PDB file of C-alpha atoms in Angstrom:
ATOM      1  CA  UNK B   1     -14.072  59.875  58.892  1.00 37.00           C
ATOM      2  CA  UNK B   2     -16.808  57.403  58.903  1.00 39.00           C
ATOM      3  CA  UNK B   3     -19.911  57.372  56.650  1.00 38.00           C
ATOM      4  CA  UNK B   4     -21.615  54.120  58.266  1.00 42.00           C
ATOM      5  CA  UNK B   5     -25.357  54.682  59.096  1.00 45.00           C
ATOM      6  CA  UNK B   6     -25.226  58.966  58.125  1.00 46.00           C
ATOM      7  CA  UNK B   7     -28.223  58.634  56.516  1.00 45.00           C
ATOM      8  CA  UNK B   8     -31.026  58.379  58.751  1.00 80.00           C
ATOM      9  CA  UNK B   9     -29.851  61.519  60.544  1.00 92.00           C
ATOM     10  CA  UNK B  10     -31.526  64.680  59.660  1.00 96.00           C
ATOM     11  CA  UNK B  11     -31.619  68.360  60.954  1.00 98.00           C
ATOM     12  CA  UNK B  12     -34.813  70.141  62.024  1.00 98.00           C
ATOM     13  CA  UNK B  13     -33.908  73.975  61.658  1.00 98.00           C
ATOM     14  CA  UNK B  14     -35.727  76.816  63.448  1.00 98.00           C
ATOM     15  CA  UNK B  15     -35.356  80.250  63.487  1.00 98.00           C
ATOM     16  CA  UNK B  16     -34.100  80.946  67.231  1.00 98.00           C
ATOM     17  CA  UNK B  17     -33.978  79.107  70.563  1.00 98.00           C
ATOM     18  CA  UNK B  18     -37.781  78.766  72.145  1.00 98.00           C
ATOM     19  CA  UNK B  19     -38.584  78.163  68.535  1.00 98.00           C
ATOM     20  CA  UNK B  20     -36.426  75.014  69.120  1.00 99.00           C
ATOM     21  CA  UNK B  21     -37.943  74.361  72.433  1.00 99.00           C
ATOM     22  CA  UNK B  22     -41.542  74.632  70.963  1.00 98.00           C
ATOM     23  CA  UNK B  23     -40.778  72.309  68.398  1.00 98.00           C
ATOM     24  CA  UNK B  24     -39.555  69.456  70.353  1.00 99.00           C
ATOM     25  CA  UNK B  25     -42.209  69.906  72.707  1.00 99.00           C
ATOM     26  CA  UNK B  26     -45.090  69.511  70.272  1.00 98.00           C
ATOM     27  CA  UNK B  27     -43.191  66.351  68.516  1.00 98.00           C
ATOM     28  CA  UNK B  28     -43.028  65.033  71.693  1.00 99.00           C
ATOM     29  CA  UNK B  29     -46.199  65.398  72.836  1.00 99.00           C
ATOM     30  CA  UNK B  30     -47.540  64.083  69.130  1.00 98.00           C
ATOM     31  CA  UNK B  31     -45.572  61.305  69.733  1.00 99.00           C
ATOM     32  CA  UNK B  32     -46.643  60.372  73.285  1.00 99.00           C
ATOM     33  CA  UNK B  33     -50.211  60.709  72.421  1.00 99.00           C
ATOM     34  CA  UNK B  34     -50.335  58.080  69.785  1.00 98.00           C
ATOM     35  CA  UNK B  35     -48.024  55.615  71.540  1.00 99.00           C
ATOM     36  CA  UNK B  36     -49.626  56.010  74.916  1.00 98.00           C
ATOM     37  CA  UNK B  37     -52.237  54.960  73.191  1.00 98.00           C
ATOM     38  CA  UNK B  38     -50.748  51.828  71.254  1.00 97.00           C
ATOM     39  CA  UNK B  39     -48.927  50.768  74.180  1.00 96.00           C
ATOM     40  CA  UNK B  40     -49.442  49.575  77.932  1.00 97.00           C
ATOM     41  CA  UNK B  41     -45.798  51.402  78.789  1.00 98.00           C
ATOM     42  CA  UNK B  42     -43.657  54.178  77.209  1.00 98.00           C
ATOM     43  CA  UNK B  43     -40.182  55.007  77.623  1.00 98.00           C
ATOM     44  CA  UNK B  44     -38.581  58.282  77.691  1.00 99.00           C
ATOM     45  CA  UNK B  45     -35.082  59.539  78.873  1.00 99.00           C
ATOM     46  CA  UNK B  46     -34.800  63.081  79.741  1.00 99.00           C
ATOM     47  CA  UNK B  47     -31.466  65.359  79.880  1.00 98.00           C
ATOM     48  CA  UNK B  48     -30.741  68.144  82.384  1.00 96.00           C
ATOM     49  CA  UNK B  49     -28.803  71.370  81.794  1.00 95.00           C
ATOM     50  CA  UNK B  50     -30.509  73.832  80.266  1.00 95.00           C
ATOM     51  CA  UNK B  51     -31.915  72.483  76.579  1.00 96.00           C
ATOM     52  CA  UNK B  52     -33.307  69.776  78.597  1.00 97.00           C
ATOM     53  CA  UNK B  53     -35.551  72.096  81.260  1.00 98.00           C
ATOM     54  CA  UNK B  54     -36.685  74.266  78.558  1.00 98.00           C
ATOM     55  CA  UNK B  55     -37.951  71.527  76.638  1.00 99.00           C
ATOM     56  CA  UNK B  56     -39.866  70.469  79.520  1.00 99.00           C
ATOM     57  CA  UNK B  57     -41.103  73.927  80.351  1.00 98.00           C
ATOM     58  CA  UNK B  58     -42.315  74.154  77.061  1.00 99.00           C
ATOM     59  CA  UNK B  59     -43.970  70.443  76.905  1.00 99.00           C
ATOM     60  CA  UNK B  60     -45.767  72.380  79.785  1.00 98.00           C
ATOM     61  CA  UNK B  61     -47.337  75.276  77.521  1.00 97.00           C
ATOM     62  CA  UNK B  62     -48.323  72.675  74.647  1.00 98.00           C
ATOM     63  CA  UNK B  63     -52.135  72.478  75.018  1.00 95.00           C
ATOM     64  CA  UNK B  64     -52.003  69.130  73.621  1.00 97.00           C
ATOM     65  CA  UNK B  65     -50.227  67.256  76.752  1.00 96.00           C
ATOM     66  CA  UNK B  66     -54.058  66.958  78.349  1.00 96.00           C
ATOM     67  CA  UNK B  67     -53.946  64.357  75.282  1.00 98.00           C
ATOM     68  CA  UNK B  68     -51.344  62.373  76.826  1.00 98.00           C
ATOM     69  CA  UNK B  69     -51.994  58.795  78.921  1.00 98.00           C
ATOM     70  CA  UNK B  70     -49.195  60.197  81.355  1.00 98.00           C
ATOM     71  CA  UNK B  71     -49.962  57.004  83.192  1.00 98.00           C
ATOM     72  CA  UNK B  72     -48.506  54.823  80.845  1.00 98.00           C
ATOM     73  CA  UNK B  73     -45.217  56.965  80.183  1.00 98.00           C
ATOM     74  CA  UNK B  74     -42.069  56.070  82.492  1.00 98.00           C
ATOM     75  CA  UNK B  75     -39.452  58.535  82.810  1.00 99.00           C
ATOM     76  CA  UNK B  76     -35.771  58.189  82.832  1.00 99.00           C
ATOM     77  CA  UNK B  77     -32.579  60.021  82.758  1.00 99.00           C
ATOM     78  CA  UNK B  78     -29.487  60.036  81.006  1.00 99.00           C
ATOM     79  CA  UNK B  79     -27.549  61.431  83.235  1.00 99.00           C
ATOM     80  CA  UNK B  80     -27.050  62.808  86.737  1.00 99.00           C
ATOM     81  CA  UNK B  81     -25.402  65.053  88.890  1.00 99.00           C
ATOM     82  CA  UNK B  82     -24.545  63.076  91.855  1.00 99.00           C
ATOM     83  CA  UNK B  83     -25.572  65.901  94.499  1.00 99.00           C
ATOM     84  CA  UNK B  84     -27.949  65.583  97.446  1.00 99.00           C
ATOM     85  CA  UNK B  85     -31.519  65.319  96.616  1.00 98.00           C
ATOM     86  CA  UNK B  86     -32.447  68.752  97.601  1.00 98.00           C
ATOM     87  CA  UNK B  87     -29.623  70.161  95.773  1.00 98.00           C
ATOM     88  CA  UNK B  88     -30.734  72.814  93.059  1.00 98.00           C
ATOM     89  CA  UNK B  89     -28.213  70.981  90.530  1.00 98.00           C
ATOM     90  CA  UNK B  90     -30.011  68.115  90.454  1.00 98.00           C
ATOM     91  CA  UNK B  91     -31.805  67.295  87.167  1.00 98.00           C
ATOM     92  CA  UNK B  92     -34.398  65.430  88.692  1.00 98.00           C
ATOM     93  CA  UNK B  93     -35.456  68.273  90.694  1.00 98.00           C
ATOM     94  CA  UNK B  94     -35.310  70.342  87.711  1.00 98.00           C
ATOM     95  CA  UNK B  95     -37.737  68.517  85.416  1.00 99.00           C
ATOM     96  CA  UNK B  96     -40.135  67.919  88.566  1.00 98.00           C
ATOM     97  CA  UNK B  97     -40.234  71.695  88.871  1.00 98.00           C
ATOM     98  CA  UNK B  98     -40.679  72.529  85.115  1.00 98.00           C
ATOM     99  CA  UNK B  99     -42.968  69.758  84.064  1.00 98.00           C
ATOM    100  CA  UNK B 100     -42.968  65.849  86.056  1.00 98.00           C
ATOM    101  CA  UNK B 101     -44.730  67.856  89.287  1.00 97.00           C
ATOM    102  CA  UNK B 102     -47.401  68.756  87.197  1.00 96.00           C
ATOM    103  CA  UNK B 103     -48.239  65.378  85.649  1.00 97.00           C
ATOM    104  CA  UNK B 104     -51.130  62.798  86.496  1.00 92.00           C
ATOM    105  CA  UNK B 105     -48.481  60.300  86.395  1.00 94.00           C
ATOM    106  CA  UNK B 106     -47.833  57.716  89.681  1.00 96.00           C
ATOM    107  CA  UNK B 107     -44.391  58.278  91.712  1.00 96.00           C
ATOM    108  CA  UNK B 108     -43.676  54.564  90.201  1.00 98.00           C
ATOM    109  CA  UNK B 109     -43.182  56.099  87.035  1.00 98.00           C
ATOM    110  CA  UNK B 110     -39.931  58.502  87.531  1.00 98.00           C
ATOM    111  CA  UNK B 111     -36.955  56.490  87.425  1.00 99.00           C
ATOM    112  CA  UNK B 112     -34.161  58.854  88.508  1.00 99.00           C
ATOM    113  CA  UNK B 113     -30.753  57.900  89.711  1.00 99.00           C
ATOM    114  CA  UNK B 114     -30.297  57.862  93.587  1.00 99.00           C
ATOM    115  CA  UNK B 115     -29.192  61.039  95.219  1.00 99.00           C
ATOM    116  CA  UNK B 116     -25.514  61.552  97.095  1.00 99.00           C
ATOM    117  CA  UNK B 117     -27.457  61.195 100.331  1.00 98.00           C
ATOM    118  CA  UNK B 118     -29.475  58.040  99.037  1.00 98.00           C
ATOM    119  CA  UNK B 119     -26.337  55.934  98.046  1.00 98.00           C
ATOM    120  CA  UNK B 120     -23.220  55.523  99.121  1.00 98.00           C
ATOM    121  CA  UNK B 121     -21.503  55.923  96.218  1.00 99.00           C
ATOM    122  CA  UNK B 122     -21.916  57.349  92.622  1.00 99.00           C
ATOM    123  CA  UNK B 123     -20.432  53.848  91.798  1.00 99.00           C
ATOM    124  CA  UNK B 124     -23.774  52.347  93.955  1.00 99.00           C
ATOM    125  CA  UNK B 125     -25.781  54.677  92.375  1.00 99.00           C
ATOM    126  CA  UNK B 126     -24.898  53.638  88.866  1.00 99.00           C
ATOM    127  CA  UNK B 127     -25.209  49.612  89.492  1.00 98.00           C
ATOM    128  CA  UNK B 128     -28.764  50.226  91.362  1.00 98.00           C
ATOM    129  CA  UNK B 129     -30.104  52.156  88.197  1.00 98.00           C
ATOM    130  CA  UNK B 130     -28.639  49.611  85.912  1.00 98.00           C
ATOM    131  CA  UNK B 131     -30.348  46.973  88.307  1.00 97.00           C
ATOM    132  CA  UNK B 132     -34.049  49.475  88.028  1.00 98.00           C
ATOM    133  CA  UNK B 133     -33.082  49.672  84.292  1.00 98.00           C
ATOM    134  CA  UNK B 134     -32.955  45.906  83.854  1.00 96.00           C
ATOM    135  CA  UNK B 135     -36.281  45.456  85.144  1.00 96.00           C
ATOM    136  CA  UNK B 136     -37.892  46.883  81.917  1.00 95.00           C
ATOM    137  CA  UNK B 137     -35.112  45.026  79.689  1.00 92.00           C
ATOM    138  CA  UNK B 138     -37.027  44.419  76.161  1.00 74.00           C
ATOM    139  CA  UNK B 139     -36.242  40.657  77.426  1.00 61.00           C
ATOM    140  CA  UNK B 140     -37.469  39.275  73.792  1.00 57.00           C
ATOM    141  CA  UNK B 141     -34.897  41.330  71.937  1.00 55.00           C
ATOM    142  CA  UNK B 142     -31.716  40.275  72.726  1.00 48.00           C
ATOM    143  CA  UNK B 143     -30.153  43.318  70.911  1.00 54.00           C
ATOM    144  CA  UNK B 144     -31.506  45.863  73.624  1.00 54.00           C
ATOM    145  CA  UNK B 145     -29.290  44.434  76.351  1.00 72.00           C
ATOM    146  CA  UNK B 146     -30.634  44.316  80.014  1.00 90.00           C
ATOM    147  CA  UNK B 147     -32.364  47.741  79.808  1.00 96.00           C
ATOM    148  CA  UNK B 148     -35.706  49.438  77.979  1.00 96.00           C
ATOM    149  CA  UNK B 149     -35.572  50.628  74.534  1.00 96.00           C
ATOM    150  CA  UNK B 150     -36.614  54.586  74.751  1.00 98.00           C
ATOM    151  CA  UNK B 151     -38.871  55.569  72.668  1.00 98.00           C
ATOM    152  CA  UNK B 152     -37.534  58.755  72.993  1.00 99.00           C
ATOM    153  CA  UNK B 153     -34.144  60.083  74.395  1.00 99.00           C
ATOM    154  CA  UNK B 154     -33.986  63.169  74.326  1.00 99.00           C
ATOM    155  CA  UNK B 155     -30.082  64.592  75.011  1.00 99.00           C
ATOM    156  CA  UNK B 156     -28.143  68.217  75.125  1.00 98.00           C
ATOM    157  CA  UNK B 157     -25.074  68.528  73.209  1.00 98.00           C
ATOM    158  CA  UNK B 158     -21.841  70.354  74.609  1.00 98.00           C
ATOM    159  CA  UNK B 159     -19.941  72.615  72.806  1.00 98.00           C
ATOM    160  CA  UNK B 160     -17.282  70.108  73.204  1.00 98.00           C
ATOM    161  CA  UNK B 161     -20.323  67.687  71.666  1.00 98.00           C
ATOM    162  CA  UNK B 162     -20.189  65.700  75.330  1.00 99.00           C
ATOM    163  CA  UNK B 163     -23.888  64.026  75.649  1.00 99.00           C
ATOM    164  CA  UNK B 164     -25.170  62.580  78.959  1.00 99.00           C
ATOM    165  CA  UNK B 165     -22.351  62.580  81.049  1.00 99.00           C
ATOM    166  CA  UNK B 166     -20.218  61.037  78.140  1.00 99.00           C
ATOM    167  CA  UNK B 167     -17.156  63.631  77.935  1.00 99.00           C
ATOM    168  CA  UNK B 168     -14.390  63.598  74.820  1.00 99.00           C
ATOM    169  CA  UNK B 169     -12.007  61.173  75.330  1.00 98.00           C
ATOM    170  CA  UNK B 170     -12.591  59.783  78.708  1.00 98.00           C
ATOM    171  CA  UNK B 171     -13.251  56.647  79.354  1.00 98.00           C
ATOM    172  CA  UNK B 172     -16.776  56.517  80.176  1.00 98.00           C
ATOM    173  CA  UNK B 173     -16.928  56.692  76.202  1.00 98.00           C
ATOM    174  CA  UNK B 174     -16.279  53.370  75.622  1.00 97.00           C
ATOM    175  CA  UNK B 175     -17.643  51.379  78.055  1.00 98.00           C
ATOM    176  CA  UNK B 176     -20.204  48.645  76.426  1.00 96.00           C
ATOM    177  CA  UNK B 177     -20.308  46.193  79.202  1.00 95.00           C
ATOM    178  CA  UNK B 178     -22.565  48.268  81.899  1.00 96.00           C
ATOM    179  CA  UNK B 179     -25.472  50.449  81.485  1.00 98.00           C
ATOM    180  CA  UNK B 180     -24.350  53.108  83.772  1.00 99.00           C
ATOM    181  CA  UNK B 181     -21.275  54.044  85.418  1.00 99.00           C
ATOM    182  CA  UNK B 182     -20.025  56.682  87.553  1.00 99.00           C
ATOM    183  CA  UNK B 183     -17.948  59.945  86.432  1.00 99.00           C
ATOM    184  CA  UNK B 184     -15.588  61.289  88.650  1.00 98.00           C
ATOM    185  CA  UNK B 185     -13.193  64.592  87.739  1.00 97.00           C
ATOM    186  CA  UNK B 186     -16.371  65.659  85.126  1.00 98.00           C
ATOM    187  CA  UNK B 187     -14.737  68.814  83.057  1.00 97.00           C
ATOM    188  CA  UNK B 188     -18.241  70.390  83.527  1.00 96.00           C
ATOM    189  CA  UNK B 189     -19.156  71.029  87.209  1.00 96.00           C
ATOM    190  CA  UNK B 190     -20.783  69.316  89.223  1.00 97.00           C
ATOM    191  CA  UNK B 191     -17.522  67.079  89.391  1.00 98.00           C
ATOM    192  CA  UNK B 192     -19.439  63.861  90.237  1.00 99.00           C
ATOM    193  CA  UNK B 193     -21.992  62.220  88.139  1.00 99.00           C
ATOM    194  CA  UNK B 194     -23.721  58.832  87.032  1.00 99.00           C
ATOM    195  CA  UNK B 195     -24.263  58.114  83.430  1.00 99.00           C
ATOM    196  CA  UNK B 196     -26.120  55.958  81.223  1.00 99.00           C
ATOM    197  CA  UNK B 197     -23.563  54.097  78.646  1.00 99.00           C
ATOM    198  CA  UNK B 198     -23.633  54.818  74.969  1.00 98.00           C
ATOM    199  CA  UNK B 199     -25.276  51.090  74.212  1.00 97.00           C
ATOM    200  CA  UNK B 200     -28.200  52.114  76.344  1.00 98.00           C
ATOM    201  CA  UNK B 201     -28.442  55.509  74.368  1.00 98.00           C
ATOM    202  CA  UNK B 202     -28.186  53.897  70.895  1.00 97.00           C
ATOM    203  CA  UNK B 203     -30.656  51.246  72.249  1.00 96.00           C
ATOM    204  CA  UNK B 204     -33.272  53.776  71.899  1.00 97.00           C
ATOM    205  CA  UNK B 205     -36.115  53.982  69.080  1.00 96.00           C
ATOM    206  CA  UNK B 206     -35.494  57.315  68.939  1.00 98.00           C
ATOM    207  CA  UNK B 207     -32.576  60.317  69.626  1.00 98.00           C
ATOM    208  CA  UNK B 208     -33.480  63.455  69.478  1.00 99.00           C
ATOM    209  CA  UNK B 209     -30.544  65.797  70.151  1.00 99.00           C
ATOM    210  CA  UNK B 210     -31.139  69.399  70.754  1.00 99.00           C
ATOM    211  CA  UNK B 211     -28.541  72.118  70.835  1.00 97.00           C
ATOM    212  CA  UNK B 212     -28.782  76.143  70.062  1.00 98.00           C
ATOM    213  CA  UNK B 213     -26.441  78.856  69.552  1.00 98.00           C
ATOM    214  CA  UNK B 214     -23.382  79.439  67.418  1.00 98.00           C
ATOM    215  CA  UNK B 215     -20.496  77.779  69.979  1.00 98.00           C
ATOM    216  CA  UNK B 216     -22.589  74.359  69.025  1.00 98.00           C
ATOM    217  CA  UNK B 217     -22.262  74.841  65.735  1.00 98.00           C
ATOM    218  CA  UNK B 218     -18.804  73.230  65.406  1.00 98.00           C
ATOM    219  CA  UNK B 219     -19.612  70.232  67.553  1.00 98.00           C
ATOM    220  CA  UNK B 220     -22.823  69.729  65.258  1.00 98.00           C
ATOM    221  CA  UNK B 221     -20.808  69.820  62.417  1.00 97.00           C
ATOM    222  CA  UNK B 222     -18.629  67.117  63.494  1.00 97.00           C
ATOM    223  CA  UNK B 223     -21.422  65.085  64.545  1.00 97.00           C
ATOM    224  CA  UNK B 224     -22.968  65.232  61.231  1.00 96.00           C
ATOM    225  CA  UNK B 225     -19.695  64.748  59.336  1.00 94.00           C
ATOM    226  CA  UNK B 226     -19.202  61.326  61.253  1.00 90.00           C
ATOM    227  CA  UNK B 227     -16.185  62.232  63.539  1.00 96.00           C
ATOM    228  CA  UNK B 228     -15.125  59.695  66.082  1.00 97.00           C
ATOM    229  CA  UNK B 229     -17.851  59.153  68.660  1.00 97.00           C
ATOM    230  CA  UNK B 230     -14.724  59.114  71.199  1.00 98.00           C
ATOM    231  CA  UNK B 231     -13.435  62.728  70.571  1.00 98.00           C
ATOM    232  CA  UNK B 232     -17.109  63.890  69.338  1.00 98.00           C
ATOM    233  CA  UNK B 233     -19.613  61.839  71.527  1.00 99.00           C
ATOM    234  CA  UNK B 234     -22.888  63.185  69.709  1.00 98.00           C
ATOM    235  CA  UNK B 235     -21.127  61.611  66.318  1.00 98.00           C
ATOM    236  CA  UNK B 236     -21.783  58.154  68.334  1.00 97.00           C
ATOM    237  CA  UNK B 237     -25.329  58.878  68.874  1.00 97.00           C
ATOM    238  CA  UNK B 238     -28.128  56.897  67.103  1.00 96.00           C
ATOM    239  CA  UNK B 239     -31.303  56.204  67.347  1.00 97.00           C
ATOM    240  CA  UNK B 240     -32.377  52.612  66.176  1.00 95.00           C
ATOM    241  CA  UNK B 241     -35.247  53.722  63.882  1.00 94.00           C
ATOM    242  CA  UNK B 242     -34.406  57.323  63.631  1.00 95.00           C
ATOM    243  CA  UNK B 243     -32.270  59.940  65.308  1.00 98.00           C
ATOM    244  CA  UNK B 244     -32.921  63.740  64.517  1.00 98.00           C
ATOM    245  CA  UNK B 245     -31.167  67.377  65.316  1.00 99.00           C
ATOM    246  CA  UNK B 246     -33.330  69.903  66.504  1.00 99.00           C
ATOM    247  CA  UNK B 247     -31.476  73.118  65.939  1.00 99.00           C
ATOM    248  CA  UNK B 248     -31.590  77.136  65.957  1.00 98.00           C
ATOM    249  CA  UNK B 249     -30.267  78.747  62.615  1.00 98.00           C
ATOM    250  CA  UNK B 250     -26.924  79.858  64.850  1.00 98.00           C
ATOM    251  CA  UNK B 251     -26.476  76.067  65.287  1.00 98.00           C
ATOM    252  CA  UNK B 252     -26.763  74.985  62.208  1.00 98.00           C
ATOM    253  CA  UNK B 253     -23.981  76.803  60.563  1.00 95.00           C
ATOM    254  CA  UNK B 254     -22.088  73.770  58.919  1.00 93.00           C
ATOM    255  CA  UNK B 255     -25.425  71.720  58.079  1.00 96.00           C
ATOM    256  CA  UNK B 256     -25.330  70.365  54.701  1.00 93.00           C
ATOM    257  CA  UNK B 257     -28.435  71.197  53.131  1.00 92.00           C
ATOM    258  CA  UNK B 258     -29.390  67.788  51.960  1.00 93.00           C
ATOM    259  CA  UNK B 259     -29.529  66.983  55.575  1.00 95.00           C
ATOM    260  CA  UNK B 260     -32.339  69.096  56.901  1.00 94.00           C
ATOM    261  CA  UNK B 261     -35.711  68.424  57.346  1.00 90.00           C
ATOM    262  CA  UNK B 262     -38.635  70.617  57.147  1.00 81.00           C
ATOM    263  CA  UNK B 263     -40.796  70.838  60.644  1.00 70.00           C
TER     264      UNK B 263
END
């Protein structure tokens, strides 16, 4: 197994799931408070699933969220279920219900992936999202590619170690020439999705991965041990500045003590 670039990965362990979500929410609010003062535009990539929604709900409970200049924060999604706009499975809809609908932020700051009733195909939705990403490209940074460098990229991790809709041993994990791709026959329902590719995720300044429960312990252990990202996608997630895993005690069973950061 490769050990390249593993030294910048740290693990923040909390006692239980609720505490994990609170810790992530607090840290995100603190970071966005600073960034939204320093910069005219701040880019955040959100994730779906239970962890992603729980973090957003926890942010809504943070007193400090009022200190963030939300008008400067642009929200993106690392993946989306290719379902109709009003489908309860849609990540963007869940995010609006949990937090985004409460924010004083303009609609143009919400960069949603097109729904199935707003596009001709998942491929068309992926191409449209790539075009939208390119509008905010860090053009003065050739390494960043034709997409923004997210200040924070929030990712959930599945028991199979998938991130976004990049699943183990599938072709999407190896795509490097596009910002977003369609996913068919996803091993997790719903079967059709759109996902960002690994180069976009890894152009992020900070990648924060959130996982809880004993069923995630093996995935976390493999990711930290430097397993092949094609088989363990979470192993390939790496921020340009920092990579943090936020986990509970159950998920941390296989974490080396030297990688644990105090909160």
